[in-house]
Short mmCIF file of C-alpha atoms and ligand atoms in Angstrom, two decimals:
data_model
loop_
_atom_site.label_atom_id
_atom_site.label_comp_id
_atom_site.label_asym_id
_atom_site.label_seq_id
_atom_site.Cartn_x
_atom_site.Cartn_y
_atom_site.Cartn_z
CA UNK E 18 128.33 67.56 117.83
CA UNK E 19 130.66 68.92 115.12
CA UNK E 20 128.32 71.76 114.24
CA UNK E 21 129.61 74.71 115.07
CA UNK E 22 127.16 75.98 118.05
CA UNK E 23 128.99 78.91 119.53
CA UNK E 24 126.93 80.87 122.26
CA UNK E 25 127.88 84.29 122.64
CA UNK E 26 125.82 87.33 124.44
CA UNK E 27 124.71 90.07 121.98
CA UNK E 28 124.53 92.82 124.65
CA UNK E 29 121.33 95.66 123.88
CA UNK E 30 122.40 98.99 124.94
CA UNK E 31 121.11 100.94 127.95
CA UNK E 32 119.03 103.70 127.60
CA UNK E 33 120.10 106.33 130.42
CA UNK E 34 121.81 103.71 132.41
CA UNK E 35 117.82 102.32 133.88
CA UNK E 36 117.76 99.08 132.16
CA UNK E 37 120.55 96.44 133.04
CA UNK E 38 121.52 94.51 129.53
CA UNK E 39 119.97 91.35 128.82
CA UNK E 40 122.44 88.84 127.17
CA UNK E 41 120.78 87.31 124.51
CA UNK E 42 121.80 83.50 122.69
CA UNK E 43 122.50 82.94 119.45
CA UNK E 44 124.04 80.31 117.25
CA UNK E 45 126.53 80.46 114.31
CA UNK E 46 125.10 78.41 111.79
CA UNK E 47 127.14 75.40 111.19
CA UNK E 48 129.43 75.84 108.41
CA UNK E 49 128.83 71.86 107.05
CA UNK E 50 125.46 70.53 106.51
CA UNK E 51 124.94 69.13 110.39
CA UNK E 52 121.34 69.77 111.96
CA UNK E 53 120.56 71.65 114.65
CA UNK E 54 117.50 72.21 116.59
CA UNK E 55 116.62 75.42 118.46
CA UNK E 56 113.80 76.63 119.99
CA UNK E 57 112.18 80.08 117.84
CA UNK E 58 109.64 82.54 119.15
CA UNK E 59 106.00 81.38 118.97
CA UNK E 60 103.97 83.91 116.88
CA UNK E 61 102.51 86.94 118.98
CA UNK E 62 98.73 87.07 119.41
CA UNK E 63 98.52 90.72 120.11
CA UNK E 64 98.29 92.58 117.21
CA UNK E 65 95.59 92.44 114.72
CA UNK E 66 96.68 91.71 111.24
CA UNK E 67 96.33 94.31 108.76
CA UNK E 68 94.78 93.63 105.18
CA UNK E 69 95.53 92.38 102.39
CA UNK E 70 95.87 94.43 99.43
CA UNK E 71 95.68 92.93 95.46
CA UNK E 72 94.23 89.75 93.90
CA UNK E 73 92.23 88.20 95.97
CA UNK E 74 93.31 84.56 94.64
CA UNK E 75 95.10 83.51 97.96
CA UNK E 76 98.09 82.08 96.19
CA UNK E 77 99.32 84.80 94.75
CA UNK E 78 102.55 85.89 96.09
CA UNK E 79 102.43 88.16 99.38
CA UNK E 80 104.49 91.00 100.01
CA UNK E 81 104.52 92.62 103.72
CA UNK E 82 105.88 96.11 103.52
CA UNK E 83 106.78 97.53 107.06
CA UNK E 84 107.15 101.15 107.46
CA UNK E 85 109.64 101.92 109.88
CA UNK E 86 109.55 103.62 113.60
CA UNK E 87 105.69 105.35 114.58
CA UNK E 88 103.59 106.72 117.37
CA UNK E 89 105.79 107.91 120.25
CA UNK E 90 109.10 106.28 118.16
CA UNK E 91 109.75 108.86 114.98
CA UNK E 92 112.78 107.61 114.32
CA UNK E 93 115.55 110.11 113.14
CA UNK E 94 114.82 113.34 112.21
CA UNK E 95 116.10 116.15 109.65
CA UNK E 96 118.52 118.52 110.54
CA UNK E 97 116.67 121.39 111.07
CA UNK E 98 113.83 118.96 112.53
CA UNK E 99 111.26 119.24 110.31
CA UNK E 100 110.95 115.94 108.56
CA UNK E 101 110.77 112.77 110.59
CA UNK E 102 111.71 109.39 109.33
CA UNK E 103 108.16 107.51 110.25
CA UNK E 104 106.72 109.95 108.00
CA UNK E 105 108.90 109.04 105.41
CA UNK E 106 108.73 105.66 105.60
CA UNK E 107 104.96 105.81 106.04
CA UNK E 108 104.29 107.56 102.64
CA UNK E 109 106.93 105.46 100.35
CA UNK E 110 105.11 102.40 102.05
CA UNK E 111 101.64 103.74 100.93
CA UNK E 112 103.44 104.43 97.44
CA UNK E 113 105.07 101.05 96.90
CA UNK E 114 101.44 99.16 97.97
CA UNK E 115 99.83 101.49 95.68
CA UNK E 116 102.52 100.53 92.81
CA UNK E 117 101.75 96.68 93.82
CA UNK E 118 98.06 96.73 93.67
CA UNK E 119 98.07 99.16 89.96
CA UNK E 120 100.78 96.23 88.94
CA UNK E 121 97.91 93.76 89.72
CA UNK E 122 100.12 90.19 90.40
CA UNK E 123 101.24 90.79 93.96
CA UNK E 124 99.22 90.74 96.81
CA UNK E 125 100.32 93.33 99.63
CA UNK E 126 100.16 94.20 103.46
CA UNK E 127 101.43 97.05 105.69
CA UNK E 128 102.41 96.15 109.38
CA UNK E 129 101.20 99.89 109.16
CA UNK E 130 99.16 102.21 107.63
CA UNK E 131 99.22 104.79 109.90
CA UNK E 132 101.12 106.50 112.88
CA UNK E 133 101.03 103.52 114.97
CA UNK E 134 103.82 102.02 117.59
CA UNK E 135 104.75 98.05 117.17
CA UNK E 136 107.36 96.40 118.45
CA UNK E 137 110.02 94.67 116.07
CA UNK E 138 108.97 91.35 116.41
CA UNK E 139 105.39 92.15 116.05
CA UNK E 140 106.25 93.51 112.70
CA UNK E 141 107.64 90.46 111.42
CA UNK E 142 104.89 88.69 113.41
CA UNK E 143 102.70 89.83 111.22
CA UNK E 144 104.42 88.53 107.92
CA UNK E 145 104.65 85.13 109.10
CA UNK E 146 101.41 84.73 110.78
CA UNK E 147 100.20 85.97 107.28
CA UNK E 148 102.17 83.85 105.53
CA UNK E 149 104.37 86.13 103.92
CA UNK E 150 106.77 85.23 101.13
CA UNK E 151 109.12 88.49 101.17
CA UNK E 152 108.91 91.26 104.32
CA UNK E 153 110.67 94.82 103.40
CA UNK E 154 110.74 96.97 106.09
CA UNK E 155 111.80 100.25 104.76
CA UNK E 156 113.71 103.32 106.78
CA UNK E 157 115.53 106.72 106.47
CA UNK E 158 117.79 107.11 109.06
CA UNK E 159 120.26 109.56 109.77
CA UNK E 160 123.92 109.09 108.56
CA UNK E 161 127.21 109.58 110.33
CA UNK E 162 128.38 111.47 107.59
CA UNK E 163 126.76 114.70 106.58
CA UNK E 164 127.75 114.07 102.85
CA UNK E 165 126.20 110.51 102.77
CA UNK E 166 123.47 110.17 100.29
CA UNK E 167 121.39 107.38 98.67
CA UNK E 168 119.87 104.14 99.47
CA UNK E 169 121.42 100.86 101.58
CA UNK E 170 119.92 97.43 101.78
CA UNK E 171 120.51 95.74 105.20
CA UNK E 172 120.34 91.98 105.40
CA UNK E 173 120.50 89.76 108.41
CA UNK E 174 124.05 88.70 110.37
CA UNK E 175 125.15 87.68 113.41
CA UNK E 176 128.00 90.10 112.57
CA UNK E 177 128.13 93.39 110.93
CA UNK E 178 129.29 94.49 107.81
CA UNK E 179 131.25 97.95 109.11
CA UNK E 180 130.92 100.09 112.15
CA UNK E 181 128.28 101.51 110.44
CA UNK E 182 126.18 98.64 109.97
CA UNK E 183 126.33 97.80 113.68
CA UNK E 184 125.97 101.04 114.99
CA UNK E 185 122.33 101.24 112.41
CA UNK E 186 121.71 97.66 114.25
CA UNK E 187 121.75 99.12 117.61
CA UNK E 188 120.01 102.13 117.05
CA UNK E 189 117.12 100.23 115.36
CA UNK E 190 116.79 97.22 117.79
CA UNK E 191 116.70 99.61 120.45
CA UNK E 192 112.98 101.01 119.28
CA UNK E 193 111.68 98.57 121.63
CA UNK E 194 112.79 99.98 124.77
CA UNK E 195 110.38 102.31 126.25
CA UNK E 196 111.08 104.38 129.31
CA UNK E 197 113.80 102.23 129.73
CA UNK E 198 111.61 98.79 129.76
CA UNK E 199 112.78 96.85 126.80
CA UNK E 200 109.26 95.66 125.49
CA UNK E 201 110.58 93.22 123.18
CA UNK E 202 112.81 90.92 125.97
CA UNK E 203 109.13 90.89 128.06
CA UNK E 204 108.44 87.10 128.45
CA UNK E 205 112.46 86.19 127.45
CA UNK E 206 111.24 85.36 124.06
CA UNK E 207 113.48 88.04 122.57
CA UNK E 208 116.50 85.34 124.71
CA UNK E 209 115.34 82.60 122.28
CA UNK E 210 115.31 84.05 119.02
CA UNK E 211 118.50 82.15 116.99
CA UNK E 212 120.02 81.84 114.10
CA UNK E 213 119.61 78.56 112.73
CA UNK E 214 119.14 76.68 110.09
CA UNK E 215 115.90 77.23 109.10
CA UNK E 216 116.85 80.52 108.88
CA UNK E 217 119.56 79.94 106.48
CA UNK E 218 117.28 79.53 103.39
CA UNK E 219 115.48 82.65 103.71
CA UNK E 220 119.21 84.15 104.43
CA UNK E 221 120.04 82.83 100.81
CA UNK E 222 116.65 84.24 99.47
CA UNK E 223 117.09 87.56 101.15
CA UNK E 224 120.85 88.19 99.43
CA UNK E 225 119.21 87.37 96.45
CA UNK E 226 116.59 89.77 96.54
CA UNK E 227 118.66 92.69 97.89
CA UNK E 228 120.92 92.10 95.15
CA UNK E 229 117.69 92.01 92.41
CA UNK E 230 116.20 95.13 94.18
CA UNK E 231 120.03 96.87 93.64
CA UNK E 232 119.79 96.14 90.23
CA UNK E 233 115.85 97.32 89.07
CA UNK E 234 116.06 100.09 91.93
CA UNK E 235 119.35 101.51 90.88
CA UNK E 236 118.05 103.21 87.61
CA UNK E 237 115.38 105.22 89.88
CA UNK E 238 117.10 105.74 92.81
CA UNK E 239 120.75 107.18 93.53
CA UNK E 240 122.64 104.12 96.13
CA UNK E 241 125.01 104.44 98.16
CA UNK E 242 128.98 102.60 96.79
CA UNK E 243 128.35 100.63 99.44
CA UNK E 244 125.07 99.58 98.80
CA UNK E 245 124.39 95.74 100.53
CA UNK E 246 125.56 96.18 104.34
CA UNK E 247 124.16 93.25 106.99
CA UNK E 248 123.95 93.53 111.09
CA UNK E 249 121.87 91.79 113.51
CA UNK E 250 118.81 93.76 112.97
CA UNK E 251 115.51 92.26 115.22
CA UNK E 252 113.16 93.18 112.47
CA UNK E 253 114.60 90.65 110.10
CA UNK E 254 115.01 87.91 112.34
CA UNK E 255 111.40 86.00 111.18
CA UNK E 256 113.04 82.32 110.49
CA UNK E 257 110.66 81.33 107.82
CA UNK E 258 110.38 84.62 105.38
CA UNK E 259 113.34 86.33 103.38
CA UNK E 260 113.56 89.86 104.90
CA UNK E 261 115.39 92.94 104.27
CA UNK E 262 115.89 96.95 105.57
CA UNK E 263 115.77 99.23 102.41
CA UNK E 264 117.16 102.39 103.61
CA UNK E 265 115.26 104.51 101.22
CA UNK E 266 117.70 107.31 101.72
CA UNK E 267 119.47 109.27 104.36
CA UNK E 268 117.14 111.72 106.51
CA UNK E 269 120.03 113.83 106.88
CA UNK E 270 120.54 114.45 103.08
CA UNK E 271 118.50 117.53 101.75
CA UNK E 272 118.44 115.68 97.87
CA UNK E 273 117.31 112.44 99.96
CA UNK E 274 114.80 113.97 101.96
CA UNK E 275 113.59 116.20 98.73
CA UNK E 276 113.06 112.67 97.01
CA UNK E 277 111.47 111.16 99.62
CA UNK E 278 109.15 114.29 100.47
CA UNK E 279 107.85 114.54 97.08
CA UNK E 280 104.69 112.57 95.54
CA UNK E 281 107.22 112.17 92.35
CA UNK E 282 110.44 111.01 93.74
CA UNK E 283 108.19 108.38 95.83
CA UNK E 284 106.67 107.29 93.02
CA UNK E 285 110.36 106.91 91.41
CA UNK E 286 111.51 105.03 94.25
CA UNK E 287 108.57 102.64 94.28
CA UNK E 288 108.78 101.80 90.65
CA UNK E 289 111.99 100.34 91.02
CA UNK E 290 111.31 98.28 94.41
CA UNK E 291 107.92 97.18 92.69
CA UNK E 292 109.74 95.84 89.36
CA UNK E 293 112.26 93.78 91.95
CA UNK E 294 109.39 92.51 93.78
CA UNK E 295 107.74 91.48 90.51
CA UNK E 296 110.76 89.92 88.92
CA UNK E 297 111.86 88.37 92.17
CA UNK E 298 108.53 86.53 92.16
CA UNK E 299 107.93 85.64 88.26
CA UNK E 300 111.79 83.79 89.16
CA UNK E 301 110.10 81.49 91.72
CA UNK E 302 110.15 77.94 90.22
CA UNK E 303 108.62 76.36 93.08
CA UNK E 304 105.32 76.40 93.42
CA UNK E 305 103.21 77.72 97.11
ZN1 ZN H 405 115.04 103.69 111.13
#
């Protein structure tokens, strides 16, 4: 087969040396228009899916907003350790829904709407099994750089971007290991999530959006130079659904964290992710 299938291990890092790394598969997506066929993860059953918020007219576009980190994961913390990041992301999820729904045309979920624990692909379980058409899982981690300041957008690939990029990758795909268990390789379905070709559409869809969302968001929110960065990131590996990771802002920025603390600079924030959503929707020519 001429497609280019090239199997290389992505290797998970170890937490305190307890868990061995499990290789896991993927595929380079051909670069000519060959077909491949590869086996994707069967939707989870576990979790119970959240509500919808907005019209009630089921086709209506869907929007699942993930909140990043939760429960006994907080994600990164402030300097001095007073703010964590799955507070953050908790309340600019709440504001963005809240946006949606007052904007009336886009129906929303939350993967969560409170301080709950899910695994990574459970989050983007949830958008497919809901039928999603966009998933936006939002975070504020900490940066490298004490200086760094304003908002990213992460999209999915094999490879990363920068260091930084794949360093962000590894520290988010690794909020499935728990005492040292990785809970999202449980059952090897973790080994059979690849990059193919289905995937490749809502790869197309997702640039576009990130690079919509740059340009409503940028007039409320400060981004980074470097704004659009990709890595292998587990949470935006659903096939079938255009996903991206809006870092909202760096946790270890005081004017970031000041934004994202306050009812006002949420609201700011939200306007400009809602007005993407919106516009990236109205664009749709095709109908559901
Ligand atoms: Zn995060």
């Amino acid at each position: 087969m001429s497609a280019h299938l090239l199997l290389a291990p992505l290797l998970f890092a170890t937490v305190g040396g307890v868990h061995p790394a499990e290789p896991v598969w993927y595929a380079r997506p051909p670069r000519h228009s060959h077909s491949i066929r590869v086996r994707i993860p069967p939707p989870a059953k576990g979790v119970k899916l959240p509500p919808i918020y907005g019209p009630t007219d089921p086709s209506r576009p869907l929007v699942v907003i993930d909140a990043g980190h939760g429960g006994h994961d907080p994600g990164a913390a402030s300097r001095g350790g007073e703010r964590q990041e799955k507070e953050l992301t908790l309340a600019l999820a709440l504001a963005l829904r809240d946006r949606l729904v007052r904007g009336g045309r886009i129906r929303v979920a939350l993967t969560r709407g409170d301080d709950q624990f899910l695994l990574l692909q459970e989050r983007y379980d949830i958008a497919r099994r809901l039928g999603a058409d966009l998933f936006i899982s939002i975070h504020a981690d900490a940066a490298e750089n004490d200086t760094a300041q304003g908002a990213t957008i992460y999209t999915l690939s094999e490879t990363a971007s920068d260091r930084e990029a794949a360093r962000l990758a590894a520290r988010e795909n690794r909020s499935d290991i728990i005492n040292g268990v990785d809970m999202g390789a449980q059952g090897g379905v973790v080994n059979s999530i690849l990059i193919d070709l289905s995937q490749r559409e809502a790869m197309a869809q997702s640039v576009a959006f990130a690079e919509l969302l740059y340009r409503e968001a940028a007039a409320h929110t400060p981004f980074r130079s470097n704004w659009h960065r990709f890595a292998s990131l587990v949470v935006l590996k659903a096939p079938d659904v255009p996903s991206i990771l809006f870092e909202a802002g760096y946790i270890t920025s005081p004017q970031d964290v000041a934004r994202l603390s306050s009812a006002q600079g949420r609201a700011q924030t939200a306007e400009g992710v809602a007005r993407a959503i919106e516009i990236y929707f109205a664009r749709r020519v095709s109908p559901r």
